[in-house]
PDB file of N, CA, C and O in Angstrom:
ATOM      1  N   UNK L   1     184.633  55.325 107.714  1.00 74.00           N
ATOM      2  CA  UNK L   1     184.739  56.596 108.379  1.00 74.00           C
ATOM      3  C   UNK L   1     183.468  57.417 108.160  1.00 74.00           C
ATOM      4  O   UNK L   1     182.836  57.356 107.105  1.00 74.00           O
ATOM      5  N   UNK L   2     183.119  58.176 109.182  1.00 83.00           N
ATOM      6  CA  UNK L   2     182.254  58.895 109.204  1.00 83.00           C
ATOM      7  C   UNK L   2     182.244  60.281 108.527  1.00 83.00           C
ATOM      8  O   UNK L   2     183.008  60.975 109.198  1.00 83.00           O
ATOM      9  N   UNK L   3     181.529  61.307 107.095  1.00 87.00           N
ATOM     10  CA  UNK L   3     181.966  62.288 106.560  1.00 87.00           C
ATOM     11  C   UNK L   3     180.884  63.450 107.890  1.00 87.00           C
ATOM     12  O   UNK L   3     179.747  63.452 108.363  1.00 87.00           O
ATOM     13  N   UNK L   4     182.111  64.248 107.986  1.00 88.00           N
ATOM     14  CA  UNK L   4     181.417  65.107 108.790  1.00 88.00           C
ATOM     15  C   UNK L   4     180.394  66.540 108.153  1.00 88.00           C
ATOM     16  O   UNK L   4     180.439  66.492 106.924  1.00 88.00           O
ATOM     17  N   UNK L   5     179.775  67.398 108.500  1.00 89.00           N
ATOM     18  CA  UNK L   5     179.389  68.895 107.774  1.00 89.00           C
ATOM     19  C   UNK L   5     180.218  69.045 106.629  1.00 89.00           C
ATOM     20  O   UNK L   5     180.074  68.692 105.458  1.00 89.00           O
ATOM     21  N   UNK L   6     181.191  69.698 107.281  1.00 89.00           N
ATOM     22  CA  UNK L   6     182.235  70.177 106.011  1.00 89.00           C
ATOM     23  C   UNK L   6     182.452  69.803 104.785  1.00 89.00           C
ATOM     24  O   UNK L   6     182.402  70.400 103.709  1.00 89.00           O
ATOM     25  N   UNK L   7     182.865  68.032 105.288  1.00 89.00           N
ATOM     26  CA  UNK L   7     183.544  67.325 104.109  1.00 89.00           C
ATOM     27  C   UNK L   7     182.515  67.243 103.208  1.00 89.00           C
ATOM     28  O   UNK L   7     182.882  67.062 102.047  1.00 89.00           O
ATOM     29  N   UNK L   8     181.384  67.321 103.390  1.00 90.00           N
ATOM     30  CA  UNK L   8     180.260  66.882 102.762  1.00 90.00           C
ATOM     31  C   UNK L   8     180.189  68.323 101.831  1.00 90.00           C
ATOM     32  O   UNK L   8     180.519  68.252 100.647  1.00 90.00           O
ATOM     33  N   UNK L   9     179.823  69.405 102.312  1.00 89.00           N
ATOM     34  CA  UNK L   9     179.951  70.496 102.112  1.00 89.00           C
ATOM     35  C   UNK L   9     181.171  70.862 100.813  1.00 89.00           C
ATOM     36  O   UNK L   9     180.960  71.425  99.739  1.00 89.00           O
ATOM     37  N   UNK L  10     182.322  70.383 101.296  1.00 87.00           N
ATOM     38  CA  UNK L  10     183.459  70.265 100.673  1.00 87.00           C
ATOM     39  C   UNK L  10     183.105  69.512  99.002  1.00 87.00           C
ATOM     40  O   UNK L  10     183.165  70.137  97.943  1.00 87.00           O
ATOM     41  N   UNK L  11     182.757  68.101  99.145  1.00 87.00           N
ATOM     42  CA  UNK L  11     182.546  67.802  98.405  1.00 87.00           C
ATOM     43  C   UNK L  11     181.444  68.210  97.335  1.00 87.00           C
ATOM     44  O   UNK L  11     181.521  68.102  96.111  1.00 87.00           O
ATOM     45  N   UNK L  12     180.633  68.596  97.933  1.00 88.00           N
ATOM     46  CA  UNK L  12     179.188  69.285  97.177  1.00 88.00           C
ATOM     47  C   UNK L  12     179.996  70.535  96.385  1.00 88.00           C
ATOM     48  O   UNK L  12     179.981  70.568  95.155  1.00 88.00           O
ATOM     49  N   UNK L  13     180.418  71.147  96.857  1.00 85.00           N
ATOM     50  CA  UNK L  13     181.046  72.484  96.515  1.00 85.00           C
ATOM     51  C   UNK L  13     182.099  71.892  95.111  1.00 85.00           C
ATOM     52  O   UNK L  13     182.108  72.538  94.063  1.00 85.00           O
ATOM     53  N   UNK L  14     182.865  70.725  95.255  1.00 82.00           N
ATOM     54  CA  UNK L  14     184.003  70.535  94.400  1.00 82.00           C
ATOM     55  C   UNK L  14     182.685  69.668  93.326  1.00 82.00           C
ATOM     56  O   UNK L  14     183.163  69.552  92.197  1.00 82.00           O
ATOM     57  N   UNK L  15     181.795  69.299  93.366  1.00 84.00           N
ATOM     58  CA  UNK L  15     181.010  68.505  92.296  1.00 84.00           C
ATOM     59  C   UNK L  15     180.275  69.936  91.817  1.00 84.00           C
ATOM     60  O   UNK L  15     180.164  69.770  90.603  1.00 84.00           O
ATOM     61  N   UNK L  16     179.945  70.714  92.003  1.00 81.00           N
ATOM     62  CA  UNK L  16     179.432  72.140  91.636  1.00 81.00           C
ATOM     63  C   UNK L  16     180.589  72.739  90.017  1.00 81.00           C
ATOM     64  O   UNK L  16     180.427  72.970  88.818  1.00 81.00           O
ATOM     65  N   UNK L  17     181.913  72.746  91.233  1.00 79.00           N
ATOM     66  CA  UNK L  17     182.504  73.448  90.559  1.00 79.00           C
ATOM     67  C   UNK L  17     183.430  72.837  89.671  1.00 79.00           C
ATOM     68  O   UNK L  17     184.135  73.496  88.907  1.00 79.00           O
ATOM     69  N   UNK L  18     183.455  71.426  89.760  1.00 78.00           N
ATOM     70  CA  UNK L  18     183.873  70.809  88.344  1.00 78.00           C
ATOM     71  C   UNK L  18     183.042  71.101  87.050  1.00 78.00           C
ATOM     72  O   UNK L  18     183.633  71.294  85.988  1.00 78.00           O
ATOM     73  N   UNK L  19     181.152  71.148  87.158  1.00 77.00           N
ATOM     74  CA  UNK L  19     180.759  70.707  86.314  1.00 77.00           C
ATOM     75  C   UNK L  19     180.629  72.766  85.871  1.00 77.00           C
ATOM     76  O   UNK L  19     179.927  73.328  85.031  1.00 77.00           O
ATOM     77  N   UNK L  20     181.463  73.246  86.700  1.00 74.00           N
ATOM     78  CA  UNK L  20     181.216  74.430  85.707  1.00 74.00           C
ATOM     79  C   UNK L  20     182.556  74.736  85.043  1.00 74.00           C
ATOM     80  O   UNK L  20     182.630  75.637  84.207  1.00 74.00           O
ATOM     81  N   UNK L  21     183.842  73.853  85.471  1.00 75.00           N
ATOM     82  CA  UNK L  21     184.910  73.722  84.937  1.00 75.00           C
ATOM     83  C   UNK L  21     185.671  74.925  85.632  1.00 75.00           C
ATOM     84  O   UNK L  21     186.199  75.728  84.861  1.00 75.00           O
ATOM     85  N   UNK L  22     185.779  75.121  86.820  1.00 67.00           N
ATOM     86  CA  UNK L  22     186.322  76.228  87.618  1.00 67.00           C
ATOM     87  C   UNK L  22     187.023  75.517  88.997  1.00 67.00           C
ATOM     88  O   UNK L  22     186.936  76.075  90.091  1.00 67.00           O
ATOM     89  N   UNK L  23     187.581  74.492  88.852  1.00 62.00           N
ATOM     90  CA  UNK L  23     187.738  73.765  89.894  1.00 62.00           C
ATOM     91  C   UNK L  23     189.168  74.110  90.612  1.00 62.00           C
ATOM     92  O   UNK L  23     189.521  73.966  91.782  1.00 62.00           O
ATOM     93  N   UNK L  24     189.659  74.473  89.797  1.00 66.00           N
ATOM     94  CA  UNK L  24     190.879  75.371  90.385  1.00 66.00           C
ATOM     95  C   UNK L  24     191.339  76.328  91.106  1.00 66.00           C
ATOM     96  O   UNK L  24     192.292  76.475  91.872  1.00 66.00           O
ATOM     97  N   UNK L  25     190.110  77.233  90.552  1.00 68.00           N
ATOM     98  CA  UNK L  25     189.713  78.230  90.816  1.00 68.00           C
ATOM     99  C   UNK L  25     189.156  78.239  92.627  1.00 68.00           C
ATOM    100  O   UNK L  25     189.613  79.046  93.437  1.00 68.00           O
ATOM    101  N   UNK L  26     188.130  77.197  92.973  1.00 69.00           N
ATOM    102  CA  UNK L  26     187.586  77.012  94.181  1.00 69.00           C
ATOM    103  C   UNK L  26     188.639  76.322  94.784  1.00 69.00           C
ATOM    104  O   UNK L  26     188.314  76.565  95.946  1.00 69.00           O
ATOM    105  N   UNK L  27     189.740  75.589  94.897  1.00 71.00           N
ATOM    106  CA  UNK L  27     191.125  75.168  96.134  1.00 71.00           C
ATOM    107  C   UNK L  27     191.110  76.576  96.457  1.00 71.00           C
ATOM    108  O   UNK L  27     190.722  77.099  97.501  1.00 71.00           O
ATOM    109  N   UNK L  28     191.776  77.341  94.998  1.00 76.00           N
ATOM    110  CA  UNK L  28     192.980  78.036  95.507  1.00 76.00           C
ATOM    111  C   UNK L  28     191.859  79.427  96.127  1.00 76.00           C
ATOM    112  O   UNK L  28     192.347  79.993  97.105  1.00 76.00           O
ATOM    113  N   UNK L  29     191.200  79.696  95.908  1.00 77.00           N
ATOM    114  CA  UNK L  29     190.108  80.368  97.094  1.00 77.00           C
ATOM    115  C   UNK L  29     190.267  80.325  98.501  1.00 77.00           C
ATOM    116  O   UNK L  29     190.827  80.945  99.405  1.00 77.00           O
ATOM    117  N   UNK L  30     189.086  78.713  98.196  1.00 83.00           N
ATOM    118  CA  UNK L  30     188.820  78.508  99.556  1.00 83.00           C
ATOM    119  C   UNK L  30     189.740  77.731 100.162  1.00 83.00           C
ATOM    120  O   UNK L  30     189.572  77.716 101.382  1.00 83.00           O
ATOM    121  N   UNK L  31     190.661  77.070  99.782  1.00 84.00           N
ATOM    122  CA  UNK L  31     191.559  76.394 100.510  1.00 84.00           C
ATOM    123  C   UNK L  31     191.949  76.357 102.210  1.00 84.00           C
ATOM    124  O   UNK L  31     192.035  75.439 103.026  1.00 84.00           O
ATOM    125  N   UNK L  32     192.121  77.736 102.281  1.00 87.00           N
ATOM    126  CA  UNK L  32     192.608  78.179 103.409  1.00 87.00           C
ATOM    127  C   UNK L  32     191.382  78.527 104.854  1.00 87.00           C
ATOM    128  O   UNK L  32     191.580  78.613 106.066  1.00 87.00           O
ATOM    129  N   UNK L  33     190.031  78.665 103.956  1.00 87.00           N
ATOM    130  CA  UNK L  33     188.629  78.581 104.848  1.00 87.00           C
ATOM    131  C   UNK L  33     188.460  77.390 105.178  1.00 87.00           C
ATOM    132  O   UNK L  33     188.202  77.189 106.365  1.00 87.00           O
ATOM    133  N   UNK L  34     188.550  76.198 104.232  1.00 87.00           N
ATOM    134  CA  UNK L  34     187.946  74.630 104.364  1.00 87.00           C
ATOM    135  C   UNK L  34     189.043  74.231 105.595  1.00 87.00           C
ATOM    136  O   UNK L  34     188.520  73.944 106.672  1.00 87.00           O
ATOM    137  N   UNK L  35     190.298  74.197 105.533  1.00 90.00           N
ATOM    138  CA  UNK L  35     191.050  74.171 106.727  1.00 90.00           C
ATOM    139  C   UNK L  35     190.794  74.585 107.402  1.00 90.00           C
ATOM    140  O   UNK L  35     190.623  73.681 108.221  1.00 90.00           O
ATOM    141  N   UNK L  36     190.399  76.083 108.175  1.00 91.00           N
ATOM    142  CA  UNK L  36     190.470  76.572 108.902  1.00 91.00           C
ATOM    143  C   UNK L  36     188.643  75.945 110.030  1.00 91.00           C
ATOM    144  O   UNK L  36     188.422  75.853 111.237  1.00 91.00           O
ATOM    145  N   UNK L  37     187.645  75.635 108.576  1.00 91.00           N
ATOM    146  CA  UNK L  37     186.456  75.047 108.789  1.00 91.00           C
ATOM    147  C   UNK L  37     186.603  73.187 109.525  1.00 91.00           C
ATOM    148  O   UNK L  37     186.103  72.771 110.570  1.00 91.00           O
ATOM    149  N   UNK L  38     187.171  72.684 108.854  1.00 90.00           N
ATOM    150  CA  UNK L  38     187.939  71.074 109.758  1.00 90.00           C
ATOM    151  C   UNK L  38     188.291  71.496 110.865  1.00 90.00           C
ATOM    152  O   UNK L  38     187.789  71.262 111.965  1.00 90.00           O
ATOM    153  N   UNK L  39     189.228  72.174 110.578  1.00 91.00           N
ATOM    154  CA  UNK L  39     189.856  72.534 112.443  1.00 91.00           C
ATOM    155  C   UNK L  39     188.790  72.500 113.067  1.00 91.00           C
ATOM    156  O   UNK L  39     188.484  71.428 113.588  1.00 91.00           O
ATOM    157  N   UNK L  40     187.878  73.680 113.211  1.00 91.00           N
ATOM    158  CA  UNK L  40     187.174  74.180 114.257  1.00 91.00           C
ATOM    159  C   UNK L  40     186.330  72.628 114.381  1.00 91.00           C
ATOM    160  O   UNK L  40     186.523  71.829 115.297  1.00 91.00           O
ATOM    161  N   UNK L  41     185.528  72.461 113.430  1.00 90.00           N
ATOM    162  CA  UNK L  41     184.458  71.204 113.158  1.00 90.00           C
ATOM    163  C   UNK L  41     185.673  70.323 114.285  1.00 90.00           C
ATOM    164  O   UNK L  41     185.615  70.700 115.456  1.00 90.00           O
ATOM    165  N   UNK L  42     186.532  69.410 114.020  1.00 89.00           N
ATOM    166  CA  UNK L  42     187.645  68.763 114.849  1.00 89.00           C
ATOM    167  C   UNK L  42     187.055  68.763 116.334  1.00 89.00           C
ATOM    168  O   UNK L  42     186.493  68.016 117.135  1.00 89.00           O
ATOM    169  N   UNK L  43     187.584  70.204 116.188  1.00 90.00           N
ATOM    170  CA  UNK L  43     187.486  70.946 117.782  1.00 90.00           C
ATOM    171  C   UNK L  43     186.267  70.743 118.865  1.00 90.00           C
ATOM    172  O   UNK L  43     186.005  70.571 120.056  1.00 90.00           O
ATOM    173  N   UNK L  44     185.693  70.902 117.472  1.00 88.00           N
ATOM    174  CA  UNK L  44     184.283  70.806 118.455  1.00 88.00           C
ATOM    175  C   UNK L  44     183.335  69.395 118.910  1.00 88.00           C
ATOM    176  O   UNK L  44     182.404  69.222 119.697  1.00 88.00           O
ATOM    177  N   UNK L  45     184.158  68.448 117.908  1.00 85.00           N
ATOM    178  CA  UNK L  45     183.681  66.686 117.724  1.00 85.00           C
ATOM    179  C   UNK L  45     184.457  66.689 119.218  1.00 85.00           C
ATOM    180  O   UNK L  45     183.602  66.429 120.064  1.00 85.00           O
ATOM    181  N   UNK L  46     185.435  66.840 119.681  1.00 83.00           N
ATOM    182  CA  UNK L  46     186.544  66.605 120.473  1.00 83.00           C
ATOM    183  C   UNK L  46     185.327  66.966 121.697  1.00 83.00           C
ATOM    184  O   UNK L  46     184.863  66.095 122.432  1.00 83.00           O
ATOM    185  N   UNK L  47     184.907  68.476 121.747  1.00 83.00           N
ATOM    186  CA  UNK L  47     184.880  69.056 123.204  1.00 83.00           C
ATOM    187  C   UNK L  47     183.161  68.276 123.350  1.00 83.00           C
ATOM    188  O   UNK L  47     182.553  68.152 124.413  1.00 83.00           O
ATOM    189  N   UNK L  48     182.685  67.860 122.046  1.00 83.00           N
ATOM    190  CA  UNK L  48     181.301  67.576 122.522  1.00 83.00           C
ATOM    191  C   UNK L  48     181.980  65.949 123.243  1.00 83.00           C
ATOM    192  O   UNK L  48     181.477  65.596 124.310  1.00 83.00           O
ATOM    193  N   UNK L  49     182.939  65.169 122.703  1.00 76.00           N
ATOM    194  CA  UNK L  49     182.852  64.100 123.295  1.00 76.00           C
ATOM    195  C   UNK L  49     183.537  64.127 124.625  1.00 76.00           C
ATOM    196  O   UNK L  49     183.520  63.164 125.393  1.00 76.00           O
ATOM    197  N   UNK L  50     184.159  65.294 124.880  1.00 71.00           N
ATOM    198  CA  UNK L  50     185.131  65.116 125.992  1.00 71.00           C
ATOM    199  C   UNK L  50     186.349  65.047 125.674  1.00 71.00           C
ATOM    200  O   UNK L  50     186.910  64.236 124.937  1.00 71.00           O
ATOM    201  N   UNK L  51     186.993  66.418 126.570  1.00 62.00           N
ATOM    202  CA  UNK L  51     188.547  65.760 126.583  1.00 62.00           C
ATOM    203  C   UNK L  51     189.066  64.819 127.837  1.00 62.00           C
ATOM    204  O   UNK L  51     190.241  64.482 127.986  1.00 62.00           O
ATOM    205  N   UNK L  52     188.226  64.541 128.509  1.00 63.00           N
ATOM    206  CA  UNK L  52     188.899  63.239 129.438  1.00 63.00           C
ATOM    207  C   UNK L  52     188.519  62.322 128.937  1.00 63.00           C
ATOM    208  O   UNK L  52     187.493  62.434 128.268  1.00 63.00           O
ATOM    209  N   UNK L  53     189.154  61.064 129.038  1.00 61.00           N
ATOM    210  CA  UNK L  53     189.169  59.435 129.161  1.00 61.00           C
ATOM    211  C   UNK L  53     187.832  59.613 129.658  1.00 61.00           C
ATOM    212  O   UNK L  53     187.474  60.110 130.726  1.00 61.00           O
ATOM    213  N   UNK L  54     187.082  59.083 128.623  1.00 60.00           N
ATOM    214  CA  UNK L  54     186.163  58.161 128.707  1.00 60.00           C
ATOM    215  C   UNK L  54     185.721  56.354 128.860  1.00 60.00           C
ATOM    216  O   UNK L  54     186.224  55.552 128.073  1.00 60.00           O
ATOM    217  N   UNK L  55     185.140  56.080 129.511  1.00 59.00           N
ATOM    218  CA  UNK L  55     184.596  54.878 129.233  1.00 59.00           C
ATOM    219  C   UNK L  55     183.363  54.388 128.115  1.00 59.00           C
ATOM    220  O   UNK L  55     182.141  54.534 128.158  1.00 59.00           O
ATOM    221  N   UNK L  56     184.305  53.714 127.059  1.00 57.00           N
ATOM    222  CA  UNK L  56     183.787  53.606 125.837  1.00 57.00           C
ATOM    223  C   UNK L  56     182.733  52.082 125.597  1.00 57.00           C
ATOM    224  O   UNK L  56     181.761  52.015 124.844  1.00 57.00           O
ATOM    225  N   UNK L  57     183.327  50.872 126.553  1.00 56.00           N
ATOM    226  CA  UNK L  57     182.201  49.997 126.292  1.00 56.00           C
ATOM    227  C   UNK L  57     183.343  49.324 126.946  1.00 56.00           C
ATOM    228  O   UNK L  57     184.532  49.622 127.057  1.00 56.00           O
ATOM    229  N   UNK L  58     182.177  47.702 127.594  1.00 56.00           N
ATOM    230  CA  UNK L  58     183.124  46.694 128.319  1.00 56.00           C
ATOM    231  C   UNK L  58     182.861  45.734 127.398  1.00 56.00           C
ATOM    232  O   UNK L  58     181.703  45.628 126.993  1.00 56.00           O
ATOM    233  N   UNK L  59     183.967  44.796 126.863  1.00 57.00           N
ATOM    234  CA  UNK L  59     183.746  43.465 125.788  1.00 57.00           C
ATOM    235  C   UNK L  59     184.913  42.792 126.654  1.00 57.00           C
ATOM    236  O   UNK L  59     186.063  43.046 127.012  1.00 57.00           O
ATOM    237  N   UNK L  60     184.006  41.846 126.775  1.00 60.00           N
ATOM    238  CA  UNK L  60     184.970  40.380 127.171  1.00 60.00           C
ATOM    239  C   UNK L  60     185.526  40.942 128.246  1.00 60.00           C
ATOM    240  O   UNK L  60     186.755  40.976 128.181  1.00 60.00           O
ATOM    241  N   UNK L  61     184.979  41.468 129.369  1.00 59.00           N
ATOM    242  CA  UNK L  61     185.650  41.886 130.912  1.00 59.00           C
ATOM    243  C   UNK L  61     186.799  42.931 130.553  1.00 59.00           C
ATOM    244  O   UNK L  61     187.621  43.329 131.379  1.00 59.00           O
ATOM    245  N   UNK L  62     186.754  43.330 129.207  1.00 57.00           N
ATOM    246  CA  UNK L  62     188.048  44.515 129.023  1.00 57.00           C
ATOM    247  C   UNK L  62     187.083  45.706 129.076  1.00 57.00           C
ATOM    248  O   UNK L  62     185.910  45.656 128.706  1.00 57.00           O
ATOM    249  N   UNK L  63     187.798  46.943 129.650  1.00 55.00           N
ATOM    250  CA  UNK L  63     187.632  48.176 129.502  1.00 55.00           C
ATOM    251  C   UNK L  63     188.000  49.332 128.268  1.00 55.00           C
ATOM    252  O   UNK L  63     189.135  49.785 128.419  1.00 55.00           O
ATOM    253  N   UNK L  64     187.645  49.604 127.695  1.00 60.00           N
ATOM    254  CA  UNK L  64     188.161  50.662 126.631  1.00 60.00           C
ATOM    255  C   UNK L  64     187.603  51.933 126.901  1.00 60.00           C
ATOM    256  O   UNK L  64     186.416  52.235 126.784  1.00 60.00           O
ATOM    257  N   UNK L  65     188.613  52.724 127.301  1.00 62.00           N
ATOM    258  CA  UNK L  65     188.797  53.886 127.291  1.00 62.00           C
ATOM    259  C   UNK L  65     188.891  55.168 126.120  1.00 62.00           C
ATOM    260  O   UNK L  65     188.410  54.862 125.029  1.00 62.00           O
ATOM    261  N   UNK L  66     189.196  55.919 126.181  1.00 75.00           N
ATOM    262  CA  UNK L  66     189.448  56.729 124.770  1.00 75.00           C
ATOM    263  C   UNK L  66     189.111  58.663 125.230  1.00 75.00           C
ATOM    264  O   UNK L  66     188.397  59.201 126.076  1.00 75.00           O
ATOM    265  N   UNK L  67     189.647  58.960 124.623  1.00 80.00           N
ATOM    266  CA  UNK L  67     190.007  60.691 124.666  1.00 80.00           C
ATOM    267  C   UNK L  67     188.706  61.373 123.614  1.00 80.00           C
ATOM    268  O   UNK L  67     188.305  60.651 122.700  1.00 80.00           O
ATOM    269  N   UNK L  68     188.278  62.343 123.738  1.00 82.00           N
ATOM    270  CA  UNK L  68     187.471  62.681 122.868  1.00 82.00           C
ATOM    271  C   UNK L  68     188.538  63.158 121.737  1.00 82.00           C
ATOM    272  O   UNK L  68     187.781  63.760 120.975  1.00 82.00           O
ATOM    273  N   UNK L  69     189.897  63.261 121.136  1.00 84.00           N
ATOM    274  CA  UNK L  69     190.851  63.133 120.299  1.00 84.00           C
ATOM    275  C   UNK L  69     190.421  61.615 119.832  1.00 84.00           C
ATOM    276  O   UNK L  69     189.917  61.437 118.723  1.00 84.00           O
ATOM    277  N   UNK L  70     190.666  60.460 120.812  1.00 83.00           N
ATOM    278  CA  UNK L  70     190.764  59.203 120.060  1.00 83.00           C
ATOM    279  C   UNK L  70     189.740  58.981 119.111  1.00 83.00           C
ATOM    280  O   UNK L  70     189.892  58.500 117.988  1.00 83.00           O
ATOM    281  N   UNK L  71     188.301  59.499 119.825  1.00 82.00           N
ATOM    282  CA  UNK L  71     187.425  59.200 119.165  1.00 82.00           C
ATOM    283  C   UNK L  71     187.389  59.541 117.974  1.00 82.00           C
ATOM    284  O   UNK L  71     187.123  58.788 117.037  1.00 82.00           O
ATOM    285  N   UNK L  72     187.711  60.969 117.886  1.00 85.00           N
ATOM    286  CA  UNK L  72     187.664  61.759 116.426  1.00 85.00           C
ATOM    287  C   UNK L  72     188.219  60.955 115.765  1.00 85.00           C
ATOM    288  O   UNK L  72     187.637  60.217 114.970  1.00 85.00           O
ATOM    289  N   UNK L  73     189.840  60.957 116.048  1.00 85.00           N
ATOM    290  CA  UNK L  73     190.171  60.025 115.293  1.00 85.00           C
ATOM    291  C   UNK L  73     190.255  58.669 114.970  1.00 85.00           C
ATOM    292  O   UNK L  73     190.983  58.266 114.063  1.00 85.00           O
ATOM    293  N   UNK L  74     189.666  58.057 115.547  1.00 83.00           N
ATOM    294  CA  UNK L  74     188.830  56.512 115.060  1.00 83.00           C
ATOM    295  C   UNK L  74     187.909  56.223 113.811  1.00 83.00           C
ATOM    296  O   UNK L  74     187.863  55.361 112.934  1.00 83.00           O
ATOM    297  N   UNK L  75     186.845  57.918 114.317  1.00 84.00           N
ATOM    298  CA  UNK L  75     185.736  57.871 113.317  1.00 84.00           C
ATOM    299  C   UNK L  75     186.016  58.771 112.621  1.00 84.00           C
ATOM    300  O   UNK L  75     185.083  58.764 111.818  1.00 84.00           O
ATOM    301  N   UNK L  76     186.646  59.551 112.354  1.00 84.00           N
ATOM    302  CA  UNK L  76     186.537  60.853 111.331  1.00 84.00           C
ATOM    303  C   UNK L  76     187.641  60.955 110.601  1.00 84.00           C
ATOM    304  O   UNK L  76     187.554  61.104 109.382  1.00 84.00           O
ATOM    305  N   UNK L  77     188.689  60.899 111.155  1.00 71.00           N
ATOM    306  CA  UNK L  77     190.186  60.901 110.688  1.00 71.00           C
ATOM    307  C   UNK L  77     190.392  60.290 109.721  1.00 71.00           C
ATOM    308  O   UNK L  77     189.985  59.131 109.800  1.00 71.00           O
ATOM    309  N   UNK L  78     191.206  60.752 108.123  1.00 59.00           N
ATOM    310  CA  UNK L  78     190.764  59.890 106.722  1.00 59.00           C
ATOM    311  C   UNK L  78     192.392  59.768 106.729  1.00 59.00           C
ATOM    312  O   UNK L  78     192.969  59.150 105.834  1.00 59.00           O
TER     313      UNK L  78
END
């Protein structure tokens, strides 16, 4: 899977604040920003790929299609 801004962000932030031993402290904070930060990030993986059915690649005379949803969640979705 692919880590997007955030998660990365996310994680940088939780390796920060372990090594100052406050890690508790940063959920119950930001908890409710880092969600609200995925969403939008989501949102916006979605509208850059499209919300119509796309044509994703032809293998072996098959067609694959996909939603800019599918995609997200193919590659991003943990």
């Amino acid at each position: 899977m692919k880590e997007t801004a955030v998660d990365w962000l996310v994680h940088e932030l939780d390796k920060q604040m372990i090594e100052r031993d406050k890690f508790d402290a940063f959920d119950w904070i930001f908890g409710d920003l880092i969600k609200q930060a995925k969403e939008m990030e989501k949102q916006q993986i979605i509208e850059a790929h499209g919300a119509k059915l796309k044509k994703s690649q032809i293998i072996e005379d098959y067609e694959y299609w996909f939603s800019g949803e599918d995609y997200y969640n193919k590659n991003y979705k943990y």
